């Protein structure tokens, strides 16, 4: 018999279907709650709300498990490339050789942006954060593809997906070049996705630039680790914006804006700024932990805590290992890595953090590894955006293909304002 949940309200019983996911997670289907009872659910921050069903990513926050399309993140980080993982997330299966080659070719040949867009960059002050440039430029891309913007046309979406993945990478690199006053470096078709990005970031016209294969490998791993995380704030934003049938560029641009906040992807920049501050203060990690526990201070340990993980974020563990490996290979001793490790140790042995299950999240070590790759601090969240792109696209596409998400996203509210009030003329106020 199908499982039902009973709700007793105002002396009456109502029954609602229970949905079970493929990993046995349970949800009560309240989609008919208001129709049947006149009540709505109330869940600020959506901590208990399933906004959709999805077959893309599975997280078990208690056990620290993360899988894309069923494949453990550890295996993908070790064996896959970012391009292959993007294909997996977006199209639902690991590509065959032919499918992968076709996808790679499309990414290669859609990497340039319209030349007139280069002038847009000149309009920004040199102090502009690359995230604001990125979100505006991505939104502007829709001006150049009016024939590919119909979200319910499979043909148009399929043509658009590689363009979005490839051109946003180019814009990300250009936004950095413009911020340091260097000429942009055009994409090179002979280079793969990550090598091409590094080349656009670090080459200059006056001398040859060799892309380091170790750096390419590390970048692939980092982007894979960021590629999706089910219904996080930016992905939910992309879905919500997309539910109005806004085009893919507009939806992704909104996702970039959501990611920028320091409670979400912006935390990777905030972590390194926090570590630098601790370093300047003599490396006192205990003082930082004490400040983070003080309810009257606004200070939080950036890169700590997570809505879903109540154990160690598996991505943070992988990034920490890569960070150690890369720095020892480069024979670099970064004092901030030492501070980060001592901070983690101190926080994890503190009752405040233990009781609240606060562990390092994906943003805690990622900034340090970008630093080791030579990527500047204000580009860290741009790097997160590049990584998260396939996840945003996969969710946007899944939403348009799924029957249960065919309605516009539109939460309700519990109104707490004035009841009906007279309009008072200005002279009488
Ligand atoms: C990402 O959702 C995703 O999947 C996101 C992400 C992805 O891949 O998309 O994983 C990427 O966004 C990682 C998170 C990056 N943000 C930070 O590192 C910023 C610092 N952390 C937080 O502000 C916070 O932990 C959140 C936003 C990550 C989670 O917020 P929640 O789930 O709403 O938790 P909460 O704020 O209600 O915290 C619960 C308790 C509170 O204390 P009490 O009121 O119960 O006494 O824990 C405390 C909080 O004050 N707390 C912290 C803390 N994080 C939570 N205290 C000190 N330092 C912290 N970092």
mmCIF file of C-alpha atoms in Angstrom, residues 69-370:
data_model
loop_
_atom_site.group_PDB
_atom_site.id
_atom_site.type_symbol
_atom_site.label_atom_id
_atom_site.label_comp_id
_atom_site.label_asym_id
_atom_site.label_seq_id
_atom_site.Cartn_x
_atom_site.Cartn_y
_atom_site.Cartn_z
ATOM 1 C CA UNK A 69 24.759 10.673 -11.400
ATOM 2 C CA UNK A 70 25.583 7.935 -8.871
ATOM 3 C CA UNK A 71 29.371 8.170 -9.270
ATOM 4 C CA UNK A 72 31.326 8.994 -6.079
ATOM 5 C CA UNK A 73 32.995 12.406 -6.137
ATOM 6 C CA UNK A 74 36.287 10.789 -5.074
ATOM 7 C CA UNK A 75 36.354 8.666 -8.263
ATOM 8 C CA UNK A 76 35.482 11.573 -10.526
ATOM 9 C CA UNK A 77 38.093 13.821 -8.884
ATOM 10 C CA UNK A 78 40.744 11.180 -9.443
ATOM 11 C CA UNK A 79 39.811 9.764 -12.854
ATOM 12 C CA UNK A 80 37.682 12.210 -14.810
ATOM 13 C CA UNK A 81 38.199 15.563 -16.492
ATOM 14 C CA UNK A 82 36.035 18.626 -16.054
ATOM 15 C CA UNK A 83 34.720 18.330 -19.613
ATOM 16 C CA UNK A 84 33.741 14.674 -19.135
ATOM 17 C CA UNK A 85 32.120 15.439 -15.747
ATOM 18 C CA UNK A 86 30.214 18.337 -17.328
ATOM 19 C CA UNK A 87 28.861 15.959 -19.962
ATOM 20 C CA UNK A 88 27.910 13.463 -17.236
ATOM 21 C CA UNK A 89 26.000 16.063 -15.241
ATOM 22 C CA UNK A 90 24.231 17.647 -18.189
ATOM 23 C CA UNK A 91 23.377 14.581 -20.284
ATOM 24 C CA UNK A 92 23.066 11.980 -17.519
ATOM 25 C CA UNK A 93 25.708 9.409 -18.516
ATOM 26 C CA UNK A 94 29.457 9.138 -19.008
ATOM 27 C CA UNK A 95 30.137 9.950 -22.672
ATOM 28 C CA UNK A 96 31.438 7.405 -25.166
ATOM 29 C CA UNK A 97 34.650 8.341 -26.978
ATOM 30 C CA UNK A 98 32.632 9.697 -29.892
ATOM 31 C CA UNK A 99 30.285 11.709 -27.653
ATOM 32 C CA UNK A 100 33.198 13.144 -25.702
ATOM 33 C CA UNK A 101 35.105 14.095 -28.834
ATOM 34 C CA UNK A 102 32.029 15.767 -30.269
ATOM 35 C CA UNK A 103 31.444 17.698 -27.024
ATOM 36 C CA UNK A 104 35.113 18.756 -26.842
ATOM 37 C CA UNK A 105 35.042 19.957 -30.445
ATOM 38 C CA UNK A 106 31.965 22.064 -29.765
ATOM 39 C CA UNK A 107 33.587 23.601 -26.688
ATOM 40 C CA UNK A 108 36.714 24.344 -28.723
ATOM 41 C CA UNK A 109 34.897 26.011 -31.599
ATOM 42 C CA UNK A 110 32.538 28.114 -29.492
ATOM 43 C CA UNK A 111 35.125 29.765 -27.288
ATOM 44 C CA UNK A 112 35.284 33.260 -28.810
ATOM 45 C CA UNK A 113 32.929 36.066 -27.887
ATOM 46 C CA UNK A 114 31.632 38.709 -30.269
ATOM 47 C CA UNK A 115 34.387 41.279 -30.764
ATOM 48 C CA UNK A 116 32.056 44.161 -29.903
ATOM 49 C CA UNK A 117 31.740 42.730 -26.370
ATOM 50 C CA UNK A 118 35.364 43.608 -25.739
ATOM 51 C CA UNK A 119 34.302 47.249 -25.573
ATOM 52 C CA UNK A 120 31.970 46.444 -22.658
ATOM 53 C CA UNK A 121 34.973 45.595 -20.507
ATOM 54 C CA UNK A 122 36.383 49.085 -21.046
ATOM 55 C CA UNK A 123 33.343 50.604 -19.338
ATOM 56 C CA UNK A 124 34.141 49.092 -15.941
ATOM 57 C CA UNK A 125 36.395 50.841 -13.431
ATOM 58 C CA UNK A 126 39.649 48.939 -12.898
ATOM 59 C CA UNK A 127 38.538 48.291 -9.314
ATOM 60 C CA UNK A 128 35.436 46.384 -10.504
ATOM 61 C CA UNK A 129 35.082 42.950 -8.941
ATOM 62 C CA UNK A 130 35.318 40.278 -11.663
ATOM 63 C CA UNK A 131 32.070 38.695 -10.382
ATOM 64 C CA UNK A 132 30.022 41.782 -11.275
ATOM 65 C CA UNK A 133 31.666 41.868 -14.701
ATOM 66 C CA UNK A 134 30.990 38.155 -15.157
ATOM 67 C CA UNK A 135 27.300 38.276 -14.272
ATOM 68 C CA UNK A 136 26.658 41.342 -16.472
ATOM 69 C CA UNK A 137 28.588 39.953 -19.430
ATOM 70 C CA UNK A 138 26.851 36.591 -19.211
ATOM 71 C CA UNK A 139 23.484 38.323 -19.214
ATOM 72 C CA UNK A 140 24.641 40.401 -22.213
ATOM 73 C CA UNK A 141 25.520 37.239 -24.163
ATOM 74 C CA UNK A 142 21.800 36.677 -24.718
ATOM 75 C CA UNK A 143 21.826 39.748 -27.002
ATOM 76 C CA UNK A 144 23.987 37.812 -29.478
ATOM 77 C CA UNK A 145 21.939 34.598 -29.716
ATOM 78 C CA UNK A 146 18.281 35.619 -30.121
ATOM 79 C CA UNK A 147 17.695 32.525 -32.259
ATOM 80 C CA UNK A 148 18.828 30.136 -29.477
ATOM 81 C CA UNK A 149 16.955 31.416 -26.452
ATOM 82 C CA UNK A 150 13.811 29.270 -26.368
ATOM 83 C CA UNK A 151 14.160 27.183 -23.191
ATOM 84 C CA UNK A 152 11.654 24.569 -24.323
ATOM 85 C CA UNK A 153 13.269 23.869 -27.683
ATOM 86 C CA UNK A 154 15.640 20.886 -27.256
ATOM 87 C CA UNK A 155 17.372 21.834 -30.482
ATOM 88 C CA UNK A 156 18.105 25.400 -29.360
ATOM 89 C CA UNK A 157 19.154 24.355 -25.865
ATOM 90 C CA UNK A 158 21.540 21.703 -27.246
ATOM 91 C CA UNK A 159 23.129 24.301 -29.504
ATOM 92 C CA UNK A 160 23.410 26.766 -26.642
ATOM 93 C CA UNK A 161 24.927 24.518 -23.932
ATOM 94 C CA UNK A 162 28.502 24.281 -25.342
ATOM 95 C CA UNK A 163 28.455 27.996 -26.137
ATOM 96 C CA UNK A 164 27.538 28.834 -22.545
ATOM 97 C CA UNK A 165 30.247 26.555 -21.111
ATOM 98 C CA UNK A 166 32.933 27.758 -23.454
ATOM 99 C CA UNK A 167 32.240 31.490 -23.698
ATOM 100 C CA UNK A 168 31.793 32.049 -19.971
ATOM 101 C CA UNK A 169 35.305 30.641 -19.500
ATOM 102 C CA UNK A 170 36.581 33.217 -22.018
ATOM 103 C CA UNK A 171 34.721 36.058 -20.292
ATOM 104 C CA UNK A 172 36.105 34.972 -16.908
ATOM 105 C CA UNK A 173 39.675 35.173 -18.187
ATOM 106 C CA UNK A 174 39.057 38.489 -20.004
ATOM 107 C CA UNK A 175 37.554 40.038 -16.869
ATOM 108 C CA UNK A 176 40.815 39.261 -15.072
ATOM 109 C CA UNK A 177 42.991 40.615 -17.893
ATOM 110 C CA UNK A 178 40.998 43.842 -17.955
ATOM 111 C CA UNK A 179 41.214 44.191 -14.150
ATOM 112 C CA UNK A 180 45.041 44.170 -14.343
ATOM 113 C CA UNK A 181 45.238 46.371 -17.431
ATOM 114 C CA UNK A 182 46.620 43.690 -19.766
ATOM 115 C CA UNK A 183 45.376 42.975 -23.300
ATOM 116 C CA UNK A 184 43.016 40.031 -23.606
ATOM 117 C CA UNK A 185 44.489 36.788 -24.923
ATOM 118 C CA UNK A 186 42.277 34.989 -27.428
ATOM 119 C CA UNK A 187 41.445 31.303 -26.977
ATOM 120 C CA UNK A 188 43.746 28.786 -28.697
ATOM 121 C CA UNK A 189 41.997 25.822 -30.304
ATOM 122 C CA UNK A 190 44.958 23.477 -29.806
ATOM 123 C CA UNK A 191 44.547 23.669 -26.027
ATOM 124 C CA UNK A 192 42.056 21.695 -23.950
ATOM 125 C CA UNK A 193 39.398 23.380 -21.810
ATOM 126 C CA UNK A 194 41.442 24.005 -18.650
ATOM 127 C CA UNK A 195 44.755 24.686 -20.432
ATOM 128 C CA UNK A 196 42.989 27.204 -22.670
ATOM 129 C CA UNK A 197 41.613 29.008 -19.620
ATOM 130 C CA UNK A 198 45.045 29.169 -17.969
ATOM 131 C CA UNK A 199 46.550 30.424 -21.215
ATOM 132 C CA UNK A 200 43.935 33.186 -21.506
ATOM 133 C CA UNK A 201 44.597 34.123 -17.845
ATOM 134 C CA UNK A 202 48.375 34.120 -17.758
ATOM 135 C CA UNK A 203 49.837 34.483 -21.267
ATOM 136 C CA UNK A 204 50.937 37.908 -22.532
ATOM 137 C CA UNK A 205 51.446 38.850 -26.192
ATOM 138 C CA UNK A 206 55.118 39.668 -25.657
ATOM 139 C CA UNK A 207 56.435 36.209 -24.770
ATOM 140 C CA UNK A 208 55.510 32.528 -25.086
ATOM 141 C CA UNK A 209 53.607 30.898 -22.216
ATOM 142 C CA UNK A 210 53.831 27.189 -21.431
ATOM 143 C CA UNK A 211 50.872 25.725 -19.581
ATOM 144 C CA UNK A 212 52.057 23.531 -16.688
ATOM 145 C CA UNK A 213 50.350 20.083 -16.919
ATOM 146 C CA UNK A 214 50.301 19.761 -13.095
ATOM 147 C CA UNK A 215 48.381 23.017 -12.876
ATOM 148 C CA UNK A 216 45.965 21.786 -15.568
ATOM 149 C CA UNK A 217 45.370 18.572 -13.586
ATOM 150 C CA UNK A 218 44.750 20.451 -10.364
ATOM 151 C CA UNK A 219 42.372 22.852 -12.081
ATOM 152 C CA UNK A 220 40.441 19.933 -13.585
ATOM 153 C CA UNK A 221 40.054 18.411 -10.120
ATOM 154 C CA UNK A 222 38.947 21.678 -8.543
ATOM 155 C CA UNK A 223 36.344 22.359 -11.204
ATOM 156 C CA UNK A 224 35.008 18.793 -10.916
ATOM 157 C CA UNK A 225 34.651 19.215 -7.142
ATOM 158 C CA UNK A 226 32.605 22.388 -7.644
ATOM 159 C CA UNK A 227 30.542 21.119 -10.575
ATOM 160 C CA UNK A 228 27.274 20.469 -8.749
ATOM 161 C CA UNK A 229 25.775 20.388 -5.281
ATOM 162 C CA UNK A 230 22.051 19.830 -5.836
ATOM 163 C CA UNK A 231 19.682 22.577 -4.609
ATOM 164 C CA UNK A 232 22.201 25.075 -3.208
ATOM 165 C CA UNK A 233 21.380 28.811 -3.255
ATOM 166 C CA UNK A 234 22.765 29.591 -6.736
ATOM 167 C CA UNK A 235 21.360 26.453 -8.375
ATOM 168 C CA UNK A 236 17.940 27.071 -6.818
ATOM 169 C CA UNK A 237 18.205 30.621 -8.174
ATOM 170 C CA UNK A 238 18.967 29.323 -11.670
ATOM 171 C CA UNK A 239 15.952 26.997 -11.435
ATOM 172 C CA UNK A 240 13.654 29.724 -10.079
ATOM 173 C CA UNK A 241 14.667 32.250 -12.736
ATOM 174 C CA UNK A 242 14.460 29.549 -15.408
ATOM 175 C CA UNK A 243 10.970 28.585 -14.230
ATOM 176 C CA UNK A 244 9.704 31.903 -15.631
ATOM 177 C CA UNK A 245 11.082 30.680 -18.990
ATOM 178 C CA UNK A 246 13.885 33.231 -18.856
ATOM 179 C CA UNK A 247 16.668 32.120 -21.191
ATOM 180 C CA UNK A 248 19.751 30.164 -20.112
ATOM 181 C CA UNK A 249 22.125 33.165 -20.121
ATOM 182 C CA UNK A 250 19.738 35.196 -17.937
ATOM 183 C CA UNK A 251 19.247 32.262 -15.562
ATOM 184 C CA UNK A 252 22.995 31.572 -15.249
ATOM 185 C CA UNK A 253 23.719 35.266 -14.764
ATOM 186 C CA UNK A 254 21.302 35.245 -11.802
ATOM 187 C CA UNK A 255 23.065 32.144 -10.456
ATOM 188 C CA UNK A 256 26.410 33.948 -10.636
ATOM 189 C CA UNK A 257 24.957 36.821 -8.598
ATOM 190 C CA UNK A 258 23.615 34.401 -5.983
ATOM 191 C CA UNK A 259 26.960 32.624 -5.778
ATOM 192 C CA UNK A 260 28.839 35.873 -5.145
ATOM 193 C CA UNK A 261 27.571 36.280 -1.555
ATOM 194 C CA UNK A 262 30.028 35.440 1.234
ATOM 195 C CA UNK A 263 27.625 32.917 2.757
ATOM 196 C CA UNK A 264 27.861 30.916 -0.484
ATOM 197 C CA UNK A 265 30.636 30.885 -3.127
ATOM 198 C CA UNK A 266 32.019 34.244 -2.032
ATOM 199 C CA UNK A 267 33.256 32.460 1.091
ATOM 200 C CA UNK A 268 36.376 31.218 -0.752
ATOM 201 C CA UNK A 269 37.644 34.791 -1.083
ATOM 202 C CA UNK A 270 36.487 35.624 2.457
ATOM 203 C CA UNK A 271 38.401 32.616 3.877
ATOM 204 C CA UNK A 272 41.729 33.773 2.469
ATOM 205 C CA UNK A 273 41.071 37.347 3.613
ATOM 206 C CA UNK A 274 40.281 35.976 7.096
ATOM 207 C CA UNK A 275 43.493 33.871 7.114
ATOM 208 C CA UNK A 276 45.503 36.917 6.005
ATOM 209 C CA UNK A 277 43.975 38.907 8.863
ATOM 210 C CA UNK A 278 44.871 36.169 11.366
ATOM 211 C CA UNK A 279 48.394 36.103 9.905
ATOM 212 C CA UNK A 280 48.741 39.872 10.340
ATOM 213 C CA UNK A 281 47.542 39.476 13.954
ATOM 214 C CA UNK A 282 50.378 37.055 14.694
ATOM 215 C CA UNK A 283 48.625 33.784 13.752
ATOM 216 C CA UNK A 284 46.407 33.556 16.852
ATOM 217 C CA UNK A 285 43.792 31.000 15.727
ATOM 218 C CA UNK A 286 42.308 30.657 19.221
ATOM 219 C CA UNK A 287 41.291 34.333 19.160
ATOM 220 C CA UNK A 288 39.501 33.745 15.832
ATOM 221 C CA UNK A 289 37.629 30.722 17.217
ATOM 222 C CA UNK A 290 36.670 32.689 20.332
ATOM 223 C CA UNK A 291 35.385 35.572 18.174
ATOM 224 C CA UNK A 292 33.372 33.163 16.001
ATOM 225 C CA UNK A 293 31.626 31.793 19.111
ATOM 226 C CA UNK A 294 30.717 35.234 20.415
ATOM 227 C CA UNK A 295 27.024 35.719 19.612
ATOM 228 C CA UNK A 296 27.421 39.507 19.863
ATOM 229 C CA UNK A 297 30.169 39.646 17.220
ATOM 230 C CA UNK A 298 29.237 39.423 13.553
ATOM 231 C CA UNK A 299 32.347 37.320 12.903
ATOM 232 C CA UNK A 300 31.961 33.743 11.651
ATOM 233 C CA UNK A 301 34.655 31.256 10.711
ATOM 234 C CA UNK A 302 34.451 31.572 6.954
ATOM 235 C CA UNK A 303 34.610 28.227 5.155
ATOM 236 C CA UNK A 304 32.982 26.480 8.118
ATOM 237 C CA UNK A 305 29.465 25.076 8.482
ATOM 238 C CA UNK A 306 27.010 23.775 5.937
ATOM 239 C CA UNK A 307 23.258 23.444 5.566
ATOM 240 C CA UNK A 308 23.493 19.811 4.446
ATOM 241 C CA UNK A 309 26.818 18.415 5.699
ATOM 242 C CA UNK A 310 26.792 17.577 9.361
ATOM 243 C CA UNK A 311 30.149 15.869 8.895
ATOM 244 C CA UNK A 312 33.336 16.693 6.967
ATOM 245 C CA UNK A 313 32.563 17.962 3.450
ATOM 246 C CA UNK A 314 34.174 15.292 1.207
ATOM 247 C CA UNK A 315 35.267 18.025 -1.228
ATOM 248 C CA UNK A 316 37.190 19.867 1.505
ATOM 249 C CA UNK A 317 39.077 16.664 2.347
ATOM 250 C CA UNK A 318 40.111 16.183 -1.299
ATOM 251 C CA UNK A 319 41.118 19.834 -1.739
ATOM 252 C CA UNK A 320 43.182 19.750 1.459
ATOM 253 C CA UNK A 321 45.152 16.731 0.170
ATOM 254 C CA UNK A 322 45.691 18.380 -3.243
ATOM 255 C CA UNK A 323 46.795 21.593 -1.591
ATOM 256 C CA UNK A 324 49.448 19.721 0.452
ATOM 257 C CA UNK A 325 50.612 17.845 -2.638
ATOM 258 C CA UNK A 326 50.812 20.903 -4.892
ATOM 259 C CA UNK A 327 52.630 23.068 -2.369
ATOM 260 C CA UNK A 328 55.187 20.376 -1.568
ATOM 261 C CA UNK A 329 55.738 19.769 -5.289
ATOM 262 C CA UNK A 330 56.216 23.494 -5.852
ATOM 263 C CA UNK A 331 58.458 23.538 -2.749
ATOM 264 C CA UNK A 332 56.356 26.420 -1.436
ATOM 265 C CA UNK A 333 55.558 26.970 2.226
ATOM 266 C CA UNK A 334 52.422 29.073 2.506
ATOM 267 C CA UNK A 335 51.980 30.375 6.072
ATOM 268 C CA UNK A 336 48.228 30.656 5.414
ATOM 269 C CA UNK A 337 47.970 26.863 4.924
ATOM 270 C CA UNK A 338 49.554 26.332 8.301
ATOM 271 C CA UNK A 339 47.116 28.813 9.880
ATOM 272 C CA UNK A 340 44.183 27.118 8.116
ATOM 273 C CA UNK A 341 45.161 23.703 9.473
ATOM 274 C CA UNK A 342 45.619 25.010 13.018
ATOM 275 C CA UNK A 343 42.322 26.860 12.771
ATOM 276 C CA UNK A 344 40.560 23.694 11.631
ATOM 277 C CA UNK A 345 42.112 21.649 14.443
ATOM 278 C CA UNK A 346 41.196 24.222 17.096
ATOM 279 C CA UNK A 347 37.630 24.611 15.841
ATOM 280 C CA UNK A 348 37.014 20.864 15.501
ATOM 281 C CA UNK A 349 38.035 20.254 19.103
ATOM 282 C CA UNK A 350 35.859 23.084 20.437
ATOM 283 C CA UNK A 351 32.458 22.140 21.992
ATOM 284 C CA UNK A 352 30.680 25.027 20.153
ATOM 285 C CA UNK A 353 31.684 23.632 16.756
ATOM 286 C CA UNK A 354 31.196 19.996 17.842
ATOM 287 C CA UNK A 355 27.664 20.573 19.165
ATOM 288 C CA UNK A 356 26.639 22.353 15.977
ATOM 289 C CA UNK A 357 28.421 19.890 13.642
ATOM 290 C CA UNK A 358 30.402 22.688 12.011
ATOM 291 C CA UNK A 359 33.151 21.343 9.740
ATOM 292 C CA UNK A 360 35.254 22.858 6.950
ATOM 293 C CA UNK A 361 33.251 23.168 3.731
ATOM 294 C CA UNK A 362 34.367 23.274 0.080
ATOM 295 C CA UNK A 363 35.410 26.921 0.385
ATOM 296 C CA UNK A 364 37.811 26.433 3.313
ATOM 297 C CA UNK A 365 40.836 25.167 1.390
ATOM 298 C CA UNK A 366 39.903 26.064 -2.202
ATOM 299 C CA UNK A 367 41.215 29.648 -1.986
ATOM 300 C CA UNK A 368 44.583 28.366 -0.787
ATOM 301 C CA UNK A 369 44.932 26.085 -3.762
ATOM 302 C CA UNK A 370 43.922 28.854 -6.212
#
